[in-house]
Amino acid sequence: MAGDAFLQSIEHNFKNAVSCLKSGDHADGISDDLAEKIMVANSTYVVRFGVRLRGKLFTFTGYRSVHSEHFEPVKGGIRYAPDVNQQEVEALAALMSYKCALVEVPFGGSKGGLIIDPREWSESELERITRRFTQELAKRDLIHPSQNVPAPDVGTGEREMAWMADEYKRLNPAELNAWACVTGKPVTKGGIAGRTEATGRGVEYALRAFFDHPEDVKRTGMIPGLPGKRVIVQGLGNVGYHAALFLSTENGALITHVLERDGAVVDETGIDIDDLKQHVTKTGSVKNYKGYVESGMEMLEADADILIPAAMELVITEENADRIKTPLIIEAANGPVSAEADRILRDRGVVIIPDLYANAGGVTVSYFEWIKNLSRIRFGRMQRRAEENRLAALIQGVEQLTGKPFPDNLIDEAVRGSAEIDLVRSGLEDTMRSTYAVISDVWNNNPEATDMRTAAMMVAVRRIATSYQSLGI
Ligand code: NAD
């Protein structure tokens, strides 16, 4: 089963990091019993609930797994897909623990899922199912502002998060922090500016950080610089769309291949991502778009510089790893490369920017949203005008001292105070940049950190272990 292989892959990566932490300069490492405790999921709740729809009772199966509670609340998305299963949810929950530790977001790891194909249900049916699922989770504090805070994942978005928050609030009308029970909500319902784009934006910042480290770029054999790089994107959903959009419109990269579930679009001169997305939204498919070709997973093997799997797990396995041509892969999806494929690609010199770092933008901005909900004030609301007044005074001073007017083309940018979106982007960029620097440092300075995933996992696992050890565990 795919879920089993995914969980084994995550556990393999964990064990590898633990053994690296025990060798070389890291003899301060982590005991076997503590490693075992960290690796396994603390609990997984399986719920089967009925919803009367279309004149009959349908039974749905949902999961919420809590991997590590070294920080609470625990955090992680809720996935709606037909192939959701316990092992997959546990693998994703573990990944959330490592991701949060790596980007220093004070949450434990969790993940949820519902076995459903959302495309088979109408909006009002999905709302009833989601509200019913929320009731089941709320009974066991598996949705709770201080215990367990879900977010969007595959098949869910701000609409589902708004339903969940509303249902939680209905069940807990006196709970002051009720809106902090989920993140990824619409801005009009307690969300934060920039959350929808956050994971894709984080992928962009991660790539920029990579290209700002010439010694790391050198390992790929590519010439420096993101502009002009040819990119394959798999999955034009939330993460893939935003990553592709920002890379092409703001960084000069060329999105030459987009692979979706019903075929691919190829254009060596660069695909207009917004236009393609509009076509997909209108028609439900990439079919009939200029450059459309019938294709499946073989499109991952096309000739390009950067491969961005942004759809699902285990799309690069021992079966196709040998044929991947891009010298750089950035894992926008969770777990797209199996542990075996990882070894093959590493031996071939392919550099992989790992999921626990590459797609951490979502949880980082979710953290900001959660803080916003607890503080009940929009970021920048108190400071913005004061900042603008101070900057205006500074500019007046510069003009008085120099006897020259401040350049017109810079004045707006110079005096503009920070709005919420500016602060969110600043916090996200800083997180992605500073985390990259930590990973790169471990990768380049520790012989046992043979690749970026191992380096990132070493940082994350050491932090979680330290957190347990400081409790005397
Ligand atoms: P989504 O549902 O918005 O998009 C997934 C896209 O992949 C869809 O367009 C779908 O049609 C496409 N797809 C599905 N199967 C495919 C296949 N076989 N070949 C090509 N395309 C296929 O989901 P998302 O939120 O963008 O999540 C994508 C990945 O990113 C998942 O692995 C998820 O766990 C991960 N992720 C998401 C977030 C987030 O904030 N949404 C955060 C971190 C990680």
Short mmCIF file of C-alpha atoms and ligand atoms in Angstrom, two decimals:
data_model
loop_
_atom_site.label_atom_id
_atom_site.label_comp_id
_atom_site.label_asym_id
_atom_site.label_seq_id
_atom_site.Cartn_x
_atom_site.Cartn_y
_atom_site.Cartn_z
CA MET A 1 0.00 0.00 0.00
CA ALA A 2 1.28 3.49 -0.89
CA GLY A 3 0.66 4.72 2.68
CA ASP A 4 2.93 1.99 4.07
CA ALA A 5 5.75 2.89 1.67
CA PHE A 6 5.35 6.58 2.52
CA LEU A 7 5.52 5.94 6.28
CA GLN A 8 8.54 3.66 5.78
CA SER A 9 10.24 6.39 3.77
CA ILE A 10 9.72 8.96 6.52
CA GLU A 11 10.93 6.50 9.17
CA HIS A 12 13.96 5.66 7.04
CA ASN A 13 14.85 9.37 6.82
CA PHE A 14 14.36 9.73 10.57
CA LYS A 15 16.58 6.74 11.40
CA ASN A 16 19.24 8.02 9.03
CA ALA A 17 19.26 11.41 10.78
CA VAL A 18 19.45 9.72 14.19
CA SER A 19 22.44 7.61 13.14
CA CYS A 20 24.18 10.73 11.77
CA LEU A 21 23.49 12.51 15.06
CA LYS A 22 25.24 9.65 16.88
CA SER A 23 28.37 9.79 14.80
CA GLY A 24 31.15 12.28 14.16
CA ASP A 25 30.97 15.51 16.12
CA HIS A 26 27.43 14.78 17.22
CA ALA A 27 28.25 12.21 19.87
CA ASP A 28 26.01 14.27 22.18
CA GLY A 29 23.33 12.49 20.10
CA ILE A 30 20.13 10.87 21.06
CA SER A 31 19.46 7.59 22.84
CA ASP A 32 17.77 4.67 21.07
CA ASP A 33 14.76 4.72 23.38
CA LEU A 34 14.18 8.43 22.89
CA ALA A 35 14.57 8.00 19.11
CA GLU A 36 11.93 5.26 19.15
CA LYS A 37 9.60 7.49 21.17
CA ILE A 38 10.00 10.40 18.75
CA MET A 39 9.58 8.31 15.61
CA VAL A 40 6.18 6.75 16.30
CA ALA A 41 2.84 8.57 16.20
CA ASN A 42 1.52 9.27 19.72
CA SER A 43 -2.06 8.49 18.69
CA THR A 44 -4.27 8.10 15.66
CA TYR A 45 -8.00 8.49 15.90
CA VAL A 46 -10.20 6.79 13.33
CA VAL A 47 -13.78 7.94 13.08
CA ARG A 48 -16.66 6.58 11.05
CA PHE A 49 -19.68 8.81 10.88
CA GLY A 50 -22.89 8.85 8.90
CA VAL A 51 -24.40 11.73 6.94
CA ARG A 52 -27.83 11.49 5.34
CA LEU A 53 -27.49 12.73 1.76
CA ARG A 54 -29.40 12.08 -1.45
CA GLY A 55 -32.02 10.15 0.51
CA LYS A 56 -29.60 7.64 2.04
CA LEU A 57 -27.09 7.35 4.86
CA PHE A 58 -23.47 7.54 3.71
CA THR A 59 -20.71 6.40 6.08
CA PHE A 60 -17.44 8.34 5.91
CA THR A 61 -14.09 7.40 7.44
CA GLY A 62 -11.80 10.11 8.78
CA TYR A 63 -8.47 10.21 10.61
CA ARG A 64 -6.59 12.59 12.84
CA SER A 65 -3.12 11.53 13.88
CA VAL A 66 -1.01 13.25 16.51
CA HIS A 67 2.66 12.53 16.02
CA SER A 68 4.49 14.54 18.67
CA GLU A 69 3.18 16.75 21.48
CA HIS A 70 6.52 18.23 22.54
CA PHE A 71 4.80 21.54 21.71
CA GLU A 72 1.07 22.20 21.76
CA PRO A 73 -1.10 22.85 19.93
CA VAL A 74 -0.19 20.23 17.39
CA LYS A 75 -0.61 21.35 13.81
CA GLY A 76 -1.22 19.88 10.39
CA GLY A 77 -3.54 19.91 7.42
CA ILE A 78 -6.70 17.94 6.68
CA ARG A 79 -6.72 16.11 3.37
CA TYR A 80 -9.80 15.12 1.38
CA ALA A 81 -8.91 12.33 -1.06
CA PRO A 82 -10.23 8.87 -1.94
CA ASP A 83 -6.97 7.09 -1.05
CA VAL A 84 -6.43 8.62 2.41
CA ASN A 85 -5.35 5.92 4.90
CA GLN A 86 -3.93 5.62 8.39
CA GLN A 87 -0.29 5.11 7.38
CA GLU A 88 -0.38 8.10 5.05
CA VAL A 89 -1.87 10.33 7.75
CA GLU A 90 0.76 9.12 10.25
CA ALA A 91 3.57 9.76 7.77
CA LEU A 92 2.28 13.27 7.12
CA ALA A 93 1.86 13.93 10.87
CA ALA A 94 5.49 12.92 11.50
CA LEU A 95 6.63 15.18 8.70
CA MET A 96 4.74 18.04 10.36
CA SER A 97 6.68 17.54 13.62
CA TYR A 98 10.01 17.70 11.75
CA LYS A 99 8.88 20.64 9.61
CA CYS A 100 7.74 22.74 12.58
CA ALA A 101 10.97 22.02 14.47
CA LEU A 102 13.06 22.92 11.42
CA VAL A 103 11.45 26.34 10.86
CA GLU A 104 11.15 27.01 14.62
CA VAL A 105 7.38 27.13 14.72
CA PRO A 106 6.34 26.08 18.26
CA PHE A 107 3.86 23.36 17.32
CA GLY A 108 3.87 19.58 17.51
CA GLY A 109 2.96 17.55 14.41
CA SER A 110 -0.47 16.29 13.41
CA LYS A 111 -2.40 15.48 10.25
CA GLY A 112 -5.91 14.53 9.29
CA GLY A 113 -7.73 13.06 6.37
CA LEU A 114 -11.15 12.06 5.13
CA ILE A 115 -11.73 9.30 2.58
CA ILE A 116 -13.73 11.20 0.00
CA ASP A 117 -13.47 12.43 -3.57
CA PRO A 118 -14.62 16.02 -3.15
CA ARG A 119 -15.43 16.26 -6.86
CA GLU A 120 -18.26 13.77 -6.37
CA TRP A 121 -20.16 16.01 -3.97
CA SER A 122 -21.92 19.36 -4.28
CA GLU A 123 -20.83 22.33 -2.21
CA SER A 124 -23.74 22.03 0.22
CA GLU A 125 -23.11 18.28 0.64
CA LEU A 126 -19.43 18.92 1.32
CA GLU A 127 -20.40 21.51 3.90
CA ARG A 128 -22.62 19.04 5.76
CA ILE A 129 -19.91 16.35 5.66
CA THR A 130 -17.24 18.81 6.85
CA ARG A 131 -19.38 20.12 9.70
CA ARG A 132 -20.16 16.55 10.81
CA PHE A 133 -16.46 15.59 10.68
CA THR A 134 -15.67 18.72 12.74
CA GLN A 135 -18.16 17.64 15.42
CA GLU A 136 -16.42 14.28 15.71
CA LEU A 137 -12.98 15.89 15.95
CA ALA A 138 -14.20 18.49 18.47
CA LYS A 139 -15.52 15.76 20.81
CA ARG A 140 -11.95 14.59 21.34
CA ASP A 141 -10.20 18.00 21.24
CA LEU A 142 -8.69 17.05 17.88
CA ILE A 143 -9.74 20.48 16.75
CA HIS A 144 -9.02 23.00 19.50
CA PRO A 145 -7.18 26.37 19.61
CA SER A 146 -4.72 25.20 22.26
CA GLN A 147 -4.63 21.46 21.49
CA ASN A 148 -4.90 20.71 17.79
CA VAL A 149 -5.17 23.20 14.93
CA PRO A 150 -5.94 21.83 11.44
CA ALA A 151 -5.22 23.63 8.16
CA PRO A 152 -5.85 23.05 4.44
CA ASP A 153 -4.17 20.28 2.46
CA VAL A 154 -4.97 18.39 -0.74
CA GLY A 155 -8.68 18.71 -1.54
CA THR A 156 -9.39 21.34 1.13
CA GLY A 157 -8.99 25.10 1.17
CA GLU A 158 -10.22 28.23 2.91
CA ARG A 159 -13.86 27.31 2.30
CA GLU A 160 -13.56 24.08 4.32
CA MET A 161 -11.54 25.87 7.01
CA ALA A 162 -14.30 28.51 7.36
CA TRP A 163 -16.92 25.73 7.80
CA MET A 164 -14.76 24.01 10.41
CA ALA A 165 -14.12 27.23 12.35
CA ASP A 166 -17.80 28.13 12.23
CA GLU A 167 -18.85 24.68 13.44
CA TYR A 168 -16.31 24.79 16.26
CA LYS A 169 -17.55 28.24 17.29
CA ARG A 170 -21.14 26.95 17.24
CA LEU A 171 -20.16 24.09 19.57
CA ASN A 172 -18.13 26.41 21.81
CA PRO A 173 -19.94 29.76 21.73
CA ALA A 174 -18.19 31.15 24.81
CA GLU A 175 -14.67 30.22 23.67
CA LEU A 176 -12.82 33.50 23.19
CA ASN A 177 -10.14 31.93 21.00
CA ALA A 178 -12.52 29.83 18.91
CA TRP A 179 -11.32 31.25 15.59
CA ALA A 180 -7.80 30.01 16.36
CA CYS A 181 -9.06 26.40 16.10
CA VAL A 182 -8.02 26.18 12.42
CA THR A 183 -5.79 28.20 10.10
CA GLY A 184 -6.03 28.85 6.39
CA LYS A 185 -9.39 30.60 6.85
CA PRO A 186 -10.57 33.34 4.48
CA VAL A 187 -9.32 36.81 5.49
CA THR A 188 -12.95 37.81 6.07
CA LYS A 189 -13.32 34.98 8.60
CA GLY A 190 -10.25 35.43 10.78
CA GLY A 191 -7.66 34.46 8.18
CA ILE A 192 -4.45 36.32 7.43
CA ALA A 193 -3.33 38.07 4.26
CA GLY A 194 -0.98 35.85 2.29
CA ARG A 195 -1.94 32.42 3.75
CA THR A 196 -3.45 31.05 0.52
CA GLU A 197 -0.26 31.72 -1.43
CA ALA A 198 2.07 30.96 1.49
CA THR A 199 3.29 27.46 0.59
CA GLY A 200 3.98 28.43 -3.04
CA ARG A 201 5.59 31.68 -1.88
CA GLY A 202 7.76 29.64 0.47
CA VAL A 203 8.87 27.42 -2.43
CA GLU A 204 9.90 30.58 -4.30
CA TYR A 205 11.84 31.91 -1.28
CA ALA A 206 13.50 28.51 -0.82
CA LEU A 207 14.71 28.50 -4.42
CA ARG A 208 15.95 32.06 -4.13
CA ALA A 209 17.85 31.13 -0.98
CA PHE A 210 19.37 28.14 -2.78
CA PHE A 211 20.54 30.30 -5.71
CA ASP A 212 22.03 32.79 -3.22
CA HIS A 213 24.43 30.03 -2.08
CA PRO A 214 26.88 29.57 -4.97
CA GLU A 215 28.64 26.62 -3.31
CA ASP A 216 25.31 24.74 -3.23
CA VAL A 217 24.36 25.65 -6.82
CA LYS A 218 27.78 24.40 -7.92
CA ARG A 219 26.87 20.88 -6.76
CA THR A 220 24.13 20.77 -9.44
CA GLY A 221 26.47 21.83 -12.24
CA MET A 222 23.98 24.56 -13.21
CA ILE A 223 25.03 28.09 -14.02
CA PRO A 224 24.14 30.53 -11.20
CA GLY A 225 20.86 32.44 -11.13
CA LEU A 226 17.17 31.63 -11.21
CA PRO A 227 16.27 33.75 -14.28
CA GLY A 228 15.99 31.65 -17.43
CA LYS A 229 15.89 28.31 -15.58
CA ARG A 230 13.48 25.81 -17.18
CA VAL A 231 11.02 24.37 -14.69
CA ILE A 232 8.68 21.33 -14.66
CA VAL A 233 5.74 21.64 -12.25
CA GLN A 234 3.57 18.66 -11.33
CA GLY A 235 0.16 19.71 -9.97
CA LEU A 236 -1.40 23.10 -10.61
CA GLY A 237 -3.28 23.17 -7.31
CA ASN A 238 -2.74 25.62 -4.48
CA VAL A 239 0.98 24.98 -4.00
CA GLY A 240 2.01 24.28 -7.61
CA TYR A 241 0.06 27.20 -9.06
CA HIS A 242 1.44 29.81 -6.68
CA ALA A 243 5.02 28.52 -6.91
CA ALA A 244 4.85 28.48 -10.74
CA LEU A 245 3.22 31.91 -10.85
CA PHE A 246 5.79 33.63 -8.62
CA LEU A 247 8.78 31.89 -10.22
CA SER A 248 7.69 32.91 -13.72
CA THR A 249 6.29 36.40 -13.11
CA GLU A 250 8.69 37.63 -10.42
CA ASN A 251 11.91 35.66 -10.91
CA GLY A 252 12.30 35.21 -14.66
CA ALA A 253 12.12 31.40 -14.57
CA LEU A 254 10.43 29.61 -17.49
CA ILE A 255 7.71 27.12 -16.61
CA THR A 256 8.22 24.82 -19.59
CA HIS A 257 6.11 21.83 -18.42
CA VAL A 258 2.96 21.60 -16.30
CA LEU A 259 1.81 18.07 -15.53
CA GLU A 260 -1.75 17.59 -14.27
CA ARG A 261 -3.81 14.46 -13.65
CA ASP A 262 -5.29 14.54 -17.15
CA GLY A 263 -2.23 15.38 -19.23
CA ALA A 264 0.44 18.03 -19.59
CA VAL A 265 1.10 21.40 -21.17
CA VAL A 266 4.51 21.98 -22.74
CA ASP A 267 5.91 25.26 -24.02
CA GLU A 268 9.69 25.70 -24.18
CA THR A 269 9.26 29.50 -24.29
CA GLY A 270 7.47 29.51 -20.94
CA ILE A 271 3.80 28.89 -20.07
CA ASP A 272 1.56 31.79 -19.02
CA ILE A 273 0.58 30.29 -15.68
CA ASP A 274 -2.28 32.65 -14.88
CA ASP A 275 -3.82 32.04 -18.28
CA LEU A 276 -3.47 28.26 -17.92
CA LYS A 277 -4.99 28.37 -14.42
CA GLN A 278 -7.97 30.32 -15.74
CA HIS A 279 -8.42 27.67 -18.43
CA VAL A 280 -8.31 24.89 -15.80
CA THR A 281 -10.77 26.73 -13.54
CA LYS A 282 -13.14 27.28 -16.46
CA THR A 283 -12.94 23.83 -18.08
CA GLY A 284 -11.80 21.65 -15.16
CA SER A 285 -8.82 20.35 -17.15
CA VAL A 286 -5.58 21.24 -18.94
CA LYS A 287 -6.99 19.60 -22.09
CA ASN A 288 -7.40 21.86 -25.15
CA TYR A 289 -4.88 24.42 -23.86
CA LYS A 290 -2.17 25.33 -26.36
CA GLY A 291 0.77 22.98 -25.93
CA TYR A 292 -1.45 20.23 -24.44
CA VAL A 293 -0.08 16.70 -24.74
CA GLU A 294 -1.42 13.45 -23.41
CA SER A 295 1.02 12.43 -20.71
CA GLY A 296 1.38 10.74 -17.37
CA MET A 297 4.28 10.50 -14.94
CA GLU A 298 6.81 10.28 -17.82
CA MET A 299 6.64 14.10 -18.06
CA LEU A 300 8.63 14.21 -14.80
CA GLU A 301 11.52 12.84 -16.86
CA ALA A 302 11.52 15.74 -19.35
CA ASP A 303 14.64 17.79 -20.00
CA ALA A 304 14.70 20.91 -17.75
CA ASP A 305 16.68 22.48 -14.91
CA ILE A 306 14.32 22.27 -11.95
CA LEU A 307 11.61 19.74 -11.13
CA ILE A 308 8.84 20.80 -8.74
CA PRO A 309 6.59 17.90 -7.72
CA ALA A 310 3.61 19.72 -6.14
CA ALA A 311 0.83 17.16 -6.27
CA MET A 312 1.22 14.06 -4.11
CA GLU A 313 3.60 11.62 -2.45
CA LEU A 314 5.80 8.91 -4.02
CA VAL A 315 5.81 10.09 -7.62
CA ILE A 316 9.56 9.54 -7.90
CA THR A 317 10.47 6.01 -6.90
CA GLU A 318 13.15 3.43 -7.72
CA GLU A 319 11.14 2.80 -10.89
CA ASN A 320 11.75 6.22 -12.51
CA ALA A 321 14.56 7.82 -10.44
CA ASP A 322 17.19 6.77 -12.96
CA ARG A 323 15.45 8.64 -15.74
CA ILE A 324 14.98 12.02 -14.00
CA LYS A 325 17.04 14.57 -15.95
CA THR A 326 16.79 17.73 -13.83
CA PRO A 327 19.85 18.38 -11.65
CA LEU A 328 17.62 20.01 -8.99
CA ILE A 329 14.35 18.84 -7.42
CA ILE A 330 12.42 20.94 -4.93
CA GLU A 331 9.78 18.98 -3.02
CA ALA A 332 6.78 21.30 -2.91
CA ALA A 333 4.56 18.27 -2.18
CA ASN A 334 4.99 16.14 0.92
CA GLY A 335 7.01 12.98 0.32
CA PRO A 336 7.18 12.98 -3.50
CA VAL A 337 10.53 11.13 -3.54
CA SER A 338 10.73 7.67 -1.93
CA ALA A 339 13.71 6.80 0.29
CA GLU A 340 15.03 4.39 -2.37
CA ALA A 341 14.69 7.00 -5.15
CA ASP A 342 16.41 9.48 -2.87
CA ARG A 343 19.47 7.21 -2.71
CA ILE A 344 19.53 6.69 -6.49
CA LEU A 345 19.22 10.42 -7.17
CA ARG A 346 21.85 11.28 -4.58
CA ASP A 347 24.28 8.81 -6.16
CA ARG A 348 23.61 10.48 -9.51
CA GLY A 349 24.42 13.91 -8.01
CA VAL A 350 20.86 15.27 -8.22
CA VAL A 351 20.26 17.84 -5.47
CA ILE A 352 16.93 17.64 -3.61
CA ILE A 353 15.58 20.53 -1.55
CA PRO A 354 13.50 18.45 0.89
CA ASP A 355 9.79 18.78 1.69
CA LEU A 356 10.21 19.48 5.39
CA TYR A 357 11.92 22.71 4.39
CA ALA A 358 10.59 23.46 0.90
CA ASN A 359 6.89 23.48 1.73
CA ALA A 360 7.14 24.88 5.27
CA GLY A 361 5.80 28.26 4.12
CA GLY A 362 2.24 27.10 4.76
CA VAL A 363 2.72 26.20 8.41
CA THR A 364 4.87 29.29 8.97
CA VAL A 365 2.07 31.63 7.86
CA SER A 366 -0.48 29.44 9.67
CA TYR A 367 1.53 30.19 12.82
CA PHE A 368 1.19 33.92 12.09
CA GLU A 369 -2.56 33.47 11.56
CA TRP A 370 -2.94 31.60 14.86
CA ILE A 371 -1.09 34.41 16.69
CA LYS A 372 -3.32 36.98 14.96
CA ASN A 373 -6.42 35.10 16.12
CA LEU A 374 -5.17 34.90 19.71
CA SER A 375 -4.22 38.58 19.78
CA ARG A 376 -7.40 39.57 17.91
CA ILE A 377 -5.67 42.35 16.03
CA ARG A 378 -4.48 42.66 12.45
CA PHE A 379 -0.70 42.76 12.11
CA GLY A 380 0.47 46.34 11.47
CA ARG A 381 -2.71 47.98 12.73
CA MET A 382 -1.02 49.76 15.64
CA GLN A 383 2.32 50.55 13.99
CA ARG A 384 1.62 51.42 10.38
CA ARG A 385 0.77 55.11 10.72
CA ALA A 386 3.43 55.73 13.39
CA GLU A 387 5.99 54.14 11.07
CA GLU A 388 4.89 56.36 8.18
CA ASN A 389 5.09 59.52 10.33
CA ARG A 390 8.60 58.64 11.49
CA LEU A 391 9.78 57.87 7.94
CA ALA A 392 8.28 61.15 6.66
CA ALA A 393 10.21 63.04 9.36
CA LEU A 394 13.39 61.19 8.39
CA ILE A 395 12.94 62.16 4.76
CA GLN A 396 12.30 65.79 5.71
CA GLY A 397 15.55 65.68 7.68
CA VAL A 398 17.46 64.26 4.71
CA GLU A 399 16.03 66.98 2.46
CA GLN A 400 16.95 69.72 4.97
CA LEU A 401 20.49 68.38 5.41
CA THR A 402 21.18 67.93 1.71
CA GLY A 403 19.12 70.87 0.45
CA LYS A 404 17.74 68.56 -2.25
CA PRO A 405 14.30 67.02 -2.66
CA PHE A 406 14.04 63.25 -2.02
CA PRO A 407 13.79 61.37 -5.38
CA ASP A 408 10.13 61.13 -6.49
CA ASN A 409 10.51 57.55 -7.67
CA LEU A 410 11.57 56.35 -4.20
CA ILE A 411 9.36 58.41 -1.94
CA ASP A 412 6.27 56.18 -1.93
CA GLU A 413 8.26 53.05 -1.15
CA ALA A 414 10.34 54.89 1.49
CA VAL A 415 7.45 56.26 3.55
CA ARG A 416 4.98 53.40 3.23
CA GLY A 417 4.30 51.75 6.59
CA SER A 418 3.99 47.97 6.77
CA ALA A 419 0.58 46.46 6.08
CA GLU A 420 -0.28 42.91 7.18
CA ILE A 421 0.74 41.37 3.83
CA ASP A 422 4.17 43.11 4.02
CA LEU A 423 4.76 41.74 7.51
CA VAL A 424 3.61 38.24 6.55
CA ARG A 425 5.93 38.18 3.54
CA SER A 426 8.79 39.57 5.60
CA GLY A 427 8.29 36.93 8.33
CA LEU A 428 8.01 34.16 5.75
CA GLU A 429 11.04 35.25 3.74
CA ASP A 430 13.11 35.62 6.87
CA THR A 431 12.06 32.14 8.05
CA MET A 432 12.88 30.52 4.70
CA ARG A 433 16.21 32.35 4.34
CA SER A 434 17.46 31.78 7.86
CA THR A 435 16.39 28.12 7.81
CA TYR A 436 18.16 27.60 4.48
CA ALA A 437 21.35 29.02 5.97
CA VAL A 438 21.17 26.55 8.89
CA ILE A 439 20.58 23.55 6.55
CA SER A 440 23.32 24.62 4.15
CA ASP A 441 25.76 25.04 7.00
CA VAL A 442 25.11 21.49 8.29
CA TRP A 443 25.21 20.08 4.73
CA ASN A 444 28.53 21.72 3.90
CA ASN A 445 30.29 21.19 7.20
CA ASN A 446 29.37 17.67 8.30
CA PRO A 447 30.65 14.69 6.31
CA GLU A 448 27.74 12.53 7.50
CA ALA A 449 25.19 15.03 6.10
CA THR A 450 25.51 13.69 2.57
CA ASP A 451 22.48 15.56 1.27
CA MET A 452 20.14 18.39 2.18
CA ARG A 453 17.37 16.11 3.51
CA THR A 454 19.74 14.48 5.98
CA ALA A 455 21.03 17.90 7.04
CA ALA A 456 17.50 19.27 7.55
CA MET A 457 16.37 16.14 9.42
CA MET A 458 19.44 16.30 11.67
CA VAL A 459 18.53 19.86 12.67
CA ALA A 460 14.85 19.00 13.22
CA VAL A 461 15.41 15.75 15.13
CA ARG A 462 18.05 17.29 17.35
CA ARG A 463 15.66 20.12 18.26
CA ILE A 464 12.81 17.74 19.11
CA ALA A 465 15.15 15.51 21.12
CA THR A 466 16.45 18.53 23.05
CA SER A 467 12.89 19.57 23.77
CA TYR A 468 12.11 16.13 25.26
CA GLN A 469 15.45 15.98 27.09
CA SER A 470 14.82 19.34 28.75
CA LEU A 471 11.72 17.75 30.31
CA GLY A 472 13.92 14.96 31.65
CA ILE A 473 12.55 12.42 29.14
P1 NAD B 1 -4.41 20.77 -4.23
O1 NAD B 1 -5.50 19.79 -4.04
O2 NAD B 1 -4.73 22.22 -4.20
O3 NAD B 1 -3.61 20.49 -5.59
C1 NAD B 1 -3.12 19.26 -6.00
C2 NAD B 1 -3.03 19.31 -7.52
O4 NAD B 1 -2.35 18.16 -7.99
C3 NAD B 1 -4.39 19.35 -8.21
O5 NAD B 1 -4.39 20.36 -9.19
C4 NAD B 1 -4.52 17.94 -8.81
O6 NAD B 1 -5.32 17.92 -9.98
C5 NAD B 1 -3.07 17.63 -9.11
N1 NAD B 1 -2.81 16.19 -9.21
C6 NAD B 1 -3.35 15.18 -8.49
N2 NAD B 1 -2.87 13.99 -8.91
C7 NAD B 1 -2.00 14.25 -9.92
C8 NAD B 1 -1.18 13.46 -10.74
N3 NAD B 1 -1.16 12.14 -10.63
N4 NAD B 1 -0.41 14.07 -11.66
C9 NAD B 1 -0.41 15.41 -11.80
N5 NAD B 1 -1.17 16.23 -11.03
C10 NAD B 1 -1.96 15.66 -10.10
O7 NAD B 1 -3.32 20.41 -3.10
P2 NAD B 1 -2.19 21.35 -2.52
O8 NAD B 1 -2.71 21.98 -1.28
O9 NAD B 1 -1.60 22.20 -3.59
O10 NAD B 1 -1.12 20.25 -2.04
C11 NAD B 1 -0.19 19.66 -2.94
C12 NAD B 1 0.92 19.02 -2.14
O11 NAD B 1 1.53 20.02 -1.30
C13 NAD B 1 0.50 17.90 -1.19
O12 NAD B 1 1.54 16.96 -1.10
C14 NAD B 1 0.34 18.62 0.14
O13 NAD B 1 0.46 17.75 1.25
C15 NAD B 1 1.50 19.59 0.05
N6 NAD B 1 1.39 20.76 0.93
C16 NAD B 1 0.33 21.60 0.86
C17 NAD B 1 0.29 22.72 1.68
C18 NAD B 1 -0.80 23.75 1.61
O14 NAD B 1 -0.67 24.79 2.25
N7 NAD B 1 -1.85 23.55 0.84
C19 NAD B 1 1.32 22.93 2.62
C20 NAD B 1 2.40 22.04 2.66
C21 NAD B 1 2.43 20.96 1.81
#
